[in-house]
Structures are given as structure tokens and as C-alpha cells.
PDB file of C-alpha atoms in Angstrom:
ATOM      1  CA  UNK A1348      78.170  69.764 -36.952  1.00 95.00           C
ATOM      2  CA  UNK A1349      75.131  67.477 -36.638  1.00 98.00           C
ATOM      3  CA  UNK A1350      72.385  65.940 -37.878  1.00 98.00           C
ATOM      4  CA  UNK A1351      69.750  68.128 -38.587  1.00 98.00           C
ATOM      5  CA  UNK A1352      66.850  65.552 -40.661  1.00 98.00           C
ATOM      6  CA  UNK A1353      67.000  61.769 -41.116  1.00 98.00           C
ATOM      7  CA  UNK A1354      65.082  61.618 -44.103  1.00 96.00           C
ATOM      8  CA  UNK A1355      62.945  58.794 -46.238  1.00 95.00           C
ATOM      9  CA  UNK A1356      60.564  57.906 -48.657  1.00 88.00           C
ATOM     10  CA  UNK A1357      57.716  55.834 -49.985  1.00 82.00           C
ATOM     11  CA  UNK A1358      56.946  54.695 -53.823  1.00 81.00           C
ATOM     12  CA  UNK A1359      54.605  57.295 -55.502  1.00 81.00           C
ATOM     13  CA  UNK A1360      54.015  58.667 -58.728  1.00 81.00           C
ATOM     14  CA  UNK A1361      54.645  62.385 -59.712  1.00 78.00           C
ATOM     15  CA  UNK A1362      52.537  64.218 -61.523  1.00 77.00           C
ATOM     16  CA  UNK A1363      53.470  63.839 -65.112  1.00 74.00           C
ATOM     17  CA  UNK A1364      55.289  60.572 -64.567  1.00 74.00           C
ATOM     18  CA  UNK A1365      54.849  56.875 -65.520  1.00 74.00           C
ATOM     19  CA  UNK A1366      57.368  55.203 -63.359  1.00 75.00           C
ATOM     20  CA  UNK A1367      57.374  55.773 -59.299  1.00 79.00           C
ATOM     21  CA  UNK A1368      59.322  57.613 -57.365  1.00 81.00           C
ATOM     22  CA  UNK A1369      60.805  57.956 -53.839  1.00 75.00           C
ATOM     23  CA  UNK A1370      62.250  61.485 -54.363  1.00 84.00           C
ATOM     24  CA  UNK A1371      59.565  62.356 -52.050  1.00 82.00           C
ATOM     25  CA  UNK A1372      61.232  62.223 -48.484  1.00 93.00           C
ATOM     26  CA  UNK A1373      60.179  63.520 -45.019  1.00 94.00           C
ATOM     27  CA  UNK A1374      61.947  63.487 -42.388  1.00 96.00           C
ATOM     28  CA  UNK A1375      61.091  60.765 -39.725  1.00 96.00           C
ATOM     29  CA  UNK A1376      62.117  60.551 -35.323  1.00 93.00           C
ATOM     30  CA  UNK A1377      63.541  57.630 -34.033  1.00 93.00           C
ATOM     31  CA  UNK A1378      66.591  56.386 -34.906  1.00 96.00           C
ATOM     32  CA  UNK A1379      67.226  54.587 -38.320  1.00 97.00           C
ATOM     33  CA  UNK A1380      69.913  52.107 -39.354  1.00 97.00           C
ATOM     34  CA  UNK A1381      71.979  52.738 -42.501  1.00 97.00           C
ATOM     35  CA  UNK A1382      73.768  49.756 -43.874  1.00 95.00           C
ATOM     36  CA  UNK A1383      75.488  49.023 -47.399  1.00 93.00           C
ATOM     37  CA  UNK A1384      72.855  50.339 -49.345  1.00 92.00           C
ATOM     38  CA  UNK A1385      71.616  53.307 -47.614  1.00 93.00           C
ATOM     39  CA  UNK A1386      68.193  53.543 -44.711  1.00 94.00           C
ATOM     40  CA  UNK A1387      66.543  51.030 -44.053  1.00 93.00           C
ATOM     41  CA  UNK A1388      62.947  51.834 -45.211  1.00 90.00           C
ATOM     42  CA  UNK A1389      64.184  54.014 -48.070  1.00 88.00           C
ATOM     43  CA  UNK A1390      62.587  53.749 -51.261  1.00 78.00           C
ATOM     44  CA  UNK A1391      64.717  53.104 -54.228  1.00 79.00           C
ATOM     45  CA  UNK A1392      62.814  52.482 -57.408  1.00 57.00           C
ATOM     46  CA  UNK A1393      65.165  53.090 -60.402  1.00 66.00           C
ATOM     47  CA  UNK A1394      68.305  51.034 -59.197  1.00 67.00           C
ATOM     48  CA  UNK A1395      69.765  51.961 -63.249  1.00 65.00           C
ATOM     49  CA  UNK A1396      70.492  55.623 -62.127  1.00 64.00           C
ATOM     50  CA  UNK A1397      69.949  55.414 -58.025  1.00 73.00           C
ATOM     51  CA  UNK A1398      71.175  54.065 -54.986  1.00 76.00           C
ATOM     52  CA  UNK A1399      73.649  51.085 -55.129  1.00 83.00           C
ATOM     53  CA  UNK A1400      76.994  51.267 -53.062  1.00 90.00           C
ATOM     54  CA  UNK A1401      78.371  54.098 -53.954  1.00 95.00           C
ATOM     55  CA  UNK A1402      75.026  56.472 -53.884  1.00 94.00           C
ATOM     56  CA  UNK A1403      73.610  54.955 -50.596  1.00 96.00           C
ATOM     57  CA  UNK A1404      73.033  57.995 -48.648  1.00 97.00           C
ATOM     58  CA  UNK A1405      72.500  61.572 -49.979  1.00 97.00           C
ATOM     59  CA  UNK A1406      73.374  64.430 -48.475  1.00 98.00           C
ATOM     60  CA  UNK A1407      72.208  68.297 -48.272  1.00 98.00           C
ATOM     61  CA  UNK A1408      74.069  70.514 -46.178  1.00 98.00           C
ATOM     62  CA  UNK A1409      71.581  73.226 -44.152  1.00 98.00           C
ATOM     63  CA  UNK A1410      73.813  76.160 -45.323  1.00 98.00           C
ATOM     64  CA  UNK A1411      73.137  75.092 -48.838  1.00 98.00           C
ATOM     65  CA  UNK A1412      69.117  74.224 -48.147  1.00 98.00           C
ATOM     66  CA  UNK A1413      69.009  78.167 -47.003  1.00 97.00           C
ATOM     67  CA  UNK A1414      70.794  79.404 -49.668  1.00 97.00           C
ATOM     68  CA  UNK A1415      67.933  77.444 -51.766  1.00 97.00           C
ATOM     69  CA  UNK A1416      65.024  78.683 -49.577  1.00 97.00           C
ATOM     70  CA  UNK A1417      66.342  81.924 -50.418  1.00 97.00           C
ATOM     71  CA  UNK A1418      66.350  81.615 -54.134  1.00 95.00           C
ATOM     72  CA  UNK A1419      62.819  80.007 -54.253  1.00 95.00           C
ATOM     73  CA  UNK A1420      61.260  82.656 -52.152  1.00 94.00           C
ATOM     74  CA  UNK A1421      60.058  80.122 -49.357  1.00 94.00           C
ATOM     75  CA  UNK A1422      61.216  77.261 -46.927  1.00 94.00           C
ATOM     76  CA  UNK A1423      62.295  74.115 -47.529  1.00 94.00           C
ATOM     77  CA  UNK A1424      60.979  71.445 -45.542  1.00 95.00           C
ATOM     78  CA  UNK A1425      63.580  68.410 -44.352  1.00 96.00           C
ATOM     79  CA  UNK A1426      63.848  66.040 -47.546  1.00 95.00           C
ATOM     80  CA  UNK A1427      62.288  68.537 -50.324  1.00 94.00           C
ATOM     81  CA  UNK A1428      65.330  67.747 -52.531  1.00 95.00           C
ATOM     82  CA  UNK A1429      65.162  63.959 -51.515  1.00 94.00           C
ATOM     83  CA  UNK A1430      67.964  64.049 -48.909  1.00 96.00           C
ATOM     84  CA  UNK A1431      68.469  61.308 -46.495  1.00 97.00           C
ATOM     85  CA  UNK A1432      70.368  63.149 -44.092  1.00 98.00           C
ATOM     86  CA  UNK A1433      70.823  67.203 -43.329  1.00 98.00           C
ATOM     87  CA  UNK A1434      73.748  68.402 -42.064  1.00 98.00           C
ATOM     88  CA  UNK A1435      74.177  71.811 -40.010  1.00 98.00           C
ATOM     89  CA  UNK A1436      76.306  74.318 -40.564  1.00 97.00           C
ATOM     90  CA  UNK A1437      77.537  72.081 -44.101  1.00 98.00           C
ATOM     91  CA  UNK A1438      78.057  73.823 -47.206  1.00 98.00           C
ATOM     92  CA  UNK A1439      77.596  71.571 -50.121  1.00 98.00           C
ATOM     93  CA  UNK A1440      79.852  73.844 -52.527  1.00 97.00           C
ATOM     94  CA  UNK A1441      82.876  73.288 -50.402  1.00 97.00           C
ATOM     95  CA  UNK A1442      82.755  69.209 -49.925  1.00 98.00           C
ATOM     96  CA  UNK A1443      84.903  66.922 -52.216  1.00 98.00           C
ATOM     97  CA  UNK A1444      85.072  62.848 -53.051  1.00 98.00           C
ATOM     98  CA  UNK A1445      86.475  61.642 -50.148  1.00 98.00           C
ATOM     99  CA  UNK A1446      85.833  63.583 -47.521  1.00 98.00           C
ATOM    100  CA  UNK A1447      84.199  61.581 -44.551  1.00 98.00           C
ATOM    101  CA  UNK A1448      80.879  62.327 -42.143  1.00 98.00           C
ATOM    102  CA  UNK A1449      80.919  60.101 -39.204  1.00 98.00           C
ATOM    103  CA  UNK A1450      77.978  59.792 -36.673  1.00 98.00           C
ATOM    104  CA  UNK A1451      77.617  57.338 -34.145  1.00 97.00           C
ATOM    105  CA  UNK A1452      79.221  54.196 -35.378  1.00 97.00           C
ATOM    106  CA  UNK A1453      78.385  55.345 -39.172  1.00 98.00           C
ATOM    107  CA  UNK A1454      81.000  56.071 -41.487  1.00 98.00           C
ATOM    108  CA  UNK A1455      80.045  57.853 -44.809  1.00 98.00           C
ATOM    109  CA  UNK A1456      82.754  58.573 -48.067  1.00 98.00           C
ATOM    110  CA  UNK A1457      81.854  61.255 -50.413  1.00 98.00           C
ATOM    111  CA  UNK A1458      81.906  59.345 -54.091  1.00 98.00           C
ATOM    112  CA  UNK A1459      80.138  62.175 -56.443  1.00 97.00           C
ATOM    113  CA  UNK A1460      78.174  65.150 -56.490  1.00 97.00           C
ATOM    114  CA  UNK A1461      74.238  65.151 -57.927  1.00 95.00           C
ATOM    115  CA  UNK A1462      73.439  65.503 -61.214  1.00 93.00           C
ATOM    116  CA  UNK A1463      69.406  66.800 -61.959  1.00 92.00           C
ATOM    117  CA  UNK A1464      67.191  64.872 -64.005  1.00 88.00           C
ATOM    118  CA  UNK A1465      63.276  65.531 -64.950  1.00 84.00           C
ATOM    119  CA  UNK A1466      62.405  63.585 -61.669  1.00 86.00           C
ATOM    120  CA  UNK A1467      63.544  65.855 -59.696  1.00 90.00           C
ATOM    121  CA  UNK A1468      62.467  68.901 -62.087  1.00 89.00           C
ATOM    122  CA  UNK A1469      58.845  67.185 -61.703  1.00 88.00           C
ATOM    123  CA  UNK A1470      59.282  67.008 -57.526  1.00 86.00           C
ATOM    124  CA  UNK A1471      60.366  71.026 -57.703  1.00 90.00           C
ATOM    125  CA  UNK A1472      57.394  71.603 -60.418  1.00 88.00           C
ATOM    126  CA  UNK A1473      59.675  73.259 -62.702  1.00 90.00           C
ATOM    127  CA  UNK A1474      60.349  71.959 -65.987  1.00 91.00           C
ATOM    128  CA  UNK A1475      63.403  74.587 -65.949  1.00 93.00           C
ATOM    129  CA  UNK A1476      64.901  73.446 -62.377  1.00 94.00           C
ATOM    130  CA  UNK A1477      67.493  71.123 -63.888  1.00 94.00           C
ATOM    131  CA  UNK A1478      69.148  73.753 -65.888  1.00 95.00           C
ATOM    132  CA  UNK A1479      68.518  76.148 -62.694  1.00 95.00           C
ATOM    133  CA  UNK A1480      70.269  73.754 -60.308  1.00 95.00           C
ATOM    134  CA  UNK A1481      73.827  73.008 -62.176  1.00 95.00           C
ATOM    135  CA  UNK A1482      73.871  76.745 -62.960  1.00 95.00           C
ATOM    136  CA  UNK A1483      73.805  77.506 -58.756  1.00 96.00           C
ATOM    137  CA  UNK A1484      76.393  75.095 -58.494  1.00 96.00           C
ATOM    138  CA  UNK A1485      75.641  73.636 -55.596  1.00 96.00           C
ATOM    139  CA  UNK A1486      74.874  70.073 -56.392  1.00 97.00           C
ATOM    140  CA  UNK A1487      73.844  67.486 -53.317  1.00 97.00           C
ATOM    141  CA  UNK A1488      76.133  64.996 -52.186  1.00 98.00           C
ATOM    142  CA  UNK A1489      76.451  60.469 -52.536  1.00 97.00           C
ATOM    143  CA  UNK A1490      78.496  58.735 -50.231  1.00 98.00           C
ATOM    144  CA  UNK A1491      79.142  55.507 -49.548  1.00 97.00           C
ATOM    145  CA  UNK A1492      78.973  53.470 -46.282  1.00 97.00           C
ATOM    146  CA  UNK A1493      82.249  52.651 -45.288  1.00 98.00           C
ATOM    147  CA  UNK A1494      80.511  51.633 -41.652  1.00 98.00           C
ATOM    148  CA  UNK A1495      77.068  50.686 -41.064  1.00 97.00           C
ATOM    149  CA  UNK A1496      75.161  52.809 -38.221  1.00 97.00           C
ATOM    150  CA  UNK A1497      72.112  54.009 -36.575  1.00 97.00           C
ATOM    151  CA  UNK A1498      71.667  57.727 -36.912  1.00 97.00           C
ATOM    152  CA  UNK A1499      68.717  59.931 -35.560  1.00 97.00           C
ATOM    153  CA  UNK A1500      68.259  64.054 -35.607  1.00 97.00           C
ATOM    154  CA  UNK A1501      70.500  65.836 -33.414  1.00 97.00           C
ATOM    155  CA  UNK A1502      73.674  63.290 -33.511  1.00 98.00           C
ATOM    156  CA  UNK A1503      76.906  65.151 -33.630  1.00 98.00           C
ATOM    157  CA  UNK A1504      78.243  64.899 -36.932  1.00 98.00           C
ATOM    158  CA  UNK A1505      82.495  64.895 -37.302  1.00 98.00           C
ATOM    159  CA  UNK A1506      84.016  65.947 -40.604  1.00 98.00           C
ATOM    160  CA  UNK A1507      86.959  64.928 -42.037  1.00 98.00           C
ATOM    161  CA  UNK A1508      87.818  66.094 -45.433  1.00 98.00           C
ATOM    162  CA  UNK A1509      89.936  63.919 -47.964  1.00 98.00           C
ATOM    163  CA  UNK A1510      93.804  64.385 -47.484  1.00 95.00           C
ATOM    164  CA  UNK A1511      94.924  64.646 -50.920  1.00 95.00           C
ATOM    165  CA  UNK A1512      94.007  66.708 -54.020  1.00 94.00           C
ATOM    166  CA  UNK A1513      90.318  67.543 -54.005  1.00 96.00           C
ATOM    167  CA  UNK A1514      87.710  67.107 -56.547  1.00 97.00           C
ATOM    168  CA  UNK A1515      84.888  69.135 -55.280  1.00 98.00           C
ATOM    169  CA  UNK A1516      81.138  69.118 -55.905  1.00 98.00           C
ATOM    170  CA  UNK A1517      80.503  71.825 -58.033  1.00 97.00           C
ATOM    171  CA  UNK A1518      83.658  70.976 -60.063  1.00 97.00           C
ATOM    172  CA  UNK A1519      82.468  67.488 -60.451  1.00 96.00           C
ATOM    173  CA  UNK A1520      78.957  68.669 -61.754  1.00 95.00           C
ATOM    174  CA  UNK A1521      80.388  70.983 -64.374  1.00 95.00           C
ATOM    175  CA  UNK A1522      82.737  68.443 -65.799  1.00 94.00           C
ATOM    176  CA  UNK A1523      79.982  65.786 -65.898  1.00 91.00           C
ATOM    177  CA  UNK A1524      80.367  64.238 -69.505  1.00 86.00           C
ATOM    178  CA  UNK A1525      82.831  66.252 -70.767  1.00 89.00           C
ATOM    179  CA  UNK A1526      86.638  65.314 -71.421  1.00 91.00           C
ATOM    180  CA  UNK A1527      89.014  66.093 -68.465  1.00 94.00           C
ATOM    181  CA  UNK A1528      92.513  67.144 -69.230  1.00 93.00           C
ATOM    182  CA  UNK A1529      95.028  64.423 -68.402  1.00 93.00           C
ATOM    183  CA  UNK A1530      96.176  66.092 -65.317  1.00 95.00           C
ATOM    184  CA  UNK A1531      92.548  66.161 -63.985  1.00 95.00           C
ATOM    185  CA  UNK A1532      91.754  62.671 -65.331  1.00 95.00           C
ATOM    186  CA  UNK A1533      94.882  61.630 -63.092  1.00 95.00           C
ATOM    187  CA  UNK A1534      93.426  63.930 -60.201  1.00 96.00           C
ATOM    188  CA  UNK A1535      89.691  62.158 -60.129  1.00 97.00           C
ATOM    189  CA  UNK A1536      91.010  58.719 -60.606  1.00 96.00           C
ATOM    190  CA  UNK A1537      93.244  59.549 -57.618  1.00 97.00           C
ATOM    191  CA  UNK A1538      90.237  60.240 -55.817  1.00 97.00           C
ATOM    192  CA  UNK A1539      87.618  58.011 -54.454  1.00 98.00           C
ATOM    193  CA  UNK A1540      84.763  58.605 -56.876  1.00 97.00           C
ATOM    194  CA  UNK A1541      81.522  57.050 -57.547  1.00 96.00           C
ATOM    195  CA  UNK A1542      82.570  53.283 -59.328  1.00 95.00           C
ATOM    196  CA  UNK A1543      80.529  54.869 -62.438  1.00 93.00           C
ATOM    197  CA  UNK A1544      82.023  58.031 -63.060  1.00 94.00           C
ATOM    198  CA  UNK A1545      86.026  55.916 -62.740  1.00 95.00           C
ATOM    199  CA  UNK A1546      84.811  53.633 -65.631  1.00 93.00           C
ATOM    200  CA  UNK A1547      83.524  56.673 -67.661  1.00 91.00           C
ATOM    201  CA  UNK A1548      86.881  58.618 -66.938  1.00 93.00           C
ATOM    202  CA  UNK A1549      88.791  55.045 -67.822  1.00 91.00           C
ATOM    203  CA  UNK A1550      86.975  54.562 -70.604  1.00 88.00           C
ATOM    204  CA  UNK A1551      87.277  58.166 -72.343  1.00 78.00           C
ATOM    205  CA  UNK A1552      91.200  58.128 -71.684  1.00 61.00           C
ATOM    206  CA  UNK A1553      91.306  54.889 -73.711  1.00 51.00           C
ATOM    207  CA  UNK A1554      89.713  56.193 -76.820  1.00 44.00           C
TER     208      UNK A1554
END
């Protein structure tokens, strides 16, 4: 594997839309340094529902970006989904929380597949696309930075997936907001999920 697109964006405001944006991405050359919070230069403007810890860096695999091109009749440009980083030969349906991507000196931890809102459904020019995307089931990826690096196109990318039972993207995106079972509840709290989705899991097995 490597690194197909380091991607990033600027404030802007969608058509339709009150609040900016930095959905829009393209991808840049040079190399860019990723620390706690994702790249540097990134644009995060709704820190309620993005970025943070554990959603620094998001993640398309270029398997799942064709599959995509496919479906939409025409090709997707490096960031159209606002991706920071595009990995070759990565299919987003088979990843899980905790699996690992490390480039260079940069560690990433999968925490949670994810999920559409109308920002994105704005950036795609569909009002339909959310409903569109979790029925494809093959949601984007947030990790973590377990190690800070600097990361350019065309690093070599290794892959280590998570060791124990798997919670994988698409699963993850289906079950968003509903009640698990108590032998899934155990298996995603096992996991290392997104800090969010633990305290919504904790928080429906207390009531």
C-alpha cells in the first residue's frame, strides 16, 4: 500500500449553507505534518461533530473511491469526499476500529467509520446522497494519531489490522444509534472506538 493523495482544505461556504465548511479538500505536494489533531493547515470549522482526537485524519481507500466513480458515472478527484489521506489498493468495507496505517514515523488507529450529514449531501449536490451513501455501505474511515508524522503522496503505507474481534466499518455505520445486543455492546467496548460512540454504548447499557 501507499499513499495515493494528502489532502486539505480551506473555510468556504456551500451553496445552500449558513455555516462554513472545509469538506472541500484538494490534494496538495510537499510533505505535510500530522500531529494530535490531524494536518496541519486543515480546516476544521464545526469542532461539535468534527475533528478532535479521535477523528483527526480521515481516510478513503482508492478501491472504494473507484467503486464510487463507478456509481456516479464519473471520476473522483483526490479529496471529493473530504479525505485527508488516500490509500491504494484499501478497501474501506473491509477495515475495522483498530486496525493501524503507519507511514513514515506516523501512526494512525482506526476509532469509527463516517456517518453522512447534509454537508456532505450539499458538497455531492444531492439532497438524497446521505441516504445513498449508508445504503452502499462503504462509509470513510477516523483514526486517531497514535504518532505524529510527516506524510507526502507516494509514501509506502503498512497495514496492520486489530488483533482481536473486529468491528468493521460498514457494521459500525448500520448500528449507528441503534441498541447493540449485549454480546456486541461487549465486542465494541472491547474495541478501540471513537471516545463518543464508548459513552453512547455506556450510556444505553445503563438505562
Amino acid at each position: 500500500m501507499k499513499i495515493l493523495a494528502v489532502c486539505r482544505g480551506a473555510p468556504e461556504t456551500l451553496p445552500g449553507k449558513k455555516a462554513k465548511t472545509g469538506i472541500n479538500k484538494h490534494a496538495v505536494s510537499g510533505a505535510v505534518m500530522v500531529d494530535e489533531l490531524g494536518l496541519l493547515g486543515d480546516a476544521i470549522c464545526n469542532r461539535k461533530h468534527h475533528g478532535g482526537r479521535d477523528q483527526a485524519v480521515y481516510i478513503e481507500g482508492s478501491l472504494t473511491l473507484d467503486w464510487w466513480a463507478a456509481e456516479l458515472g464519473r471520476p473522483l478527484e483526490p479529496g471529493t469526499f473530504g479525505e485527508n489521506l488516500v490509500i491504494d489498493g484499501l478497501d474501506n468495507c473491509q477495515v475495522a476500529a483498530g486496525d493501524r496505517f503507519i507511514a513514515g514515523d506516523l501512526v494512525l488507529e482506526v476509532t469509527s467509520a463516517r456517518i453522512p450529514c447534509s454537508t456532505f449531501a450539499a458538497k455531492m449536490g444531492d439532497p438524497q446522497f446521505v441516504k445513498r451513501y449508508i445504503q452502499a455501505r462503504r462509509p470513510g474511515i477516523y483514526c486517531r494519531i497514535l504518532a505524529s508524522g510527516t506524510v507526502s503522496a507516494e509514501m509506502p503505507v503498512t497495514y496492520l489490522p486489530y488483533a482481536d474481534e473486529r468491528v468493521t466499518m460498514p457494521e459500525m455505520m448500520a448500528t449507528f444509534g441503534r441498541r447493540l445486543s449485549p454480546e456486541d455492546r461487549a465486542r465494541y467496548l472491547a474495541a478501540p472506538i471513537h471516545h463518543k460512540l464508548r459513552a453512547l454504548i455506556e450510556s444505553d447499557a445503563a438505562v
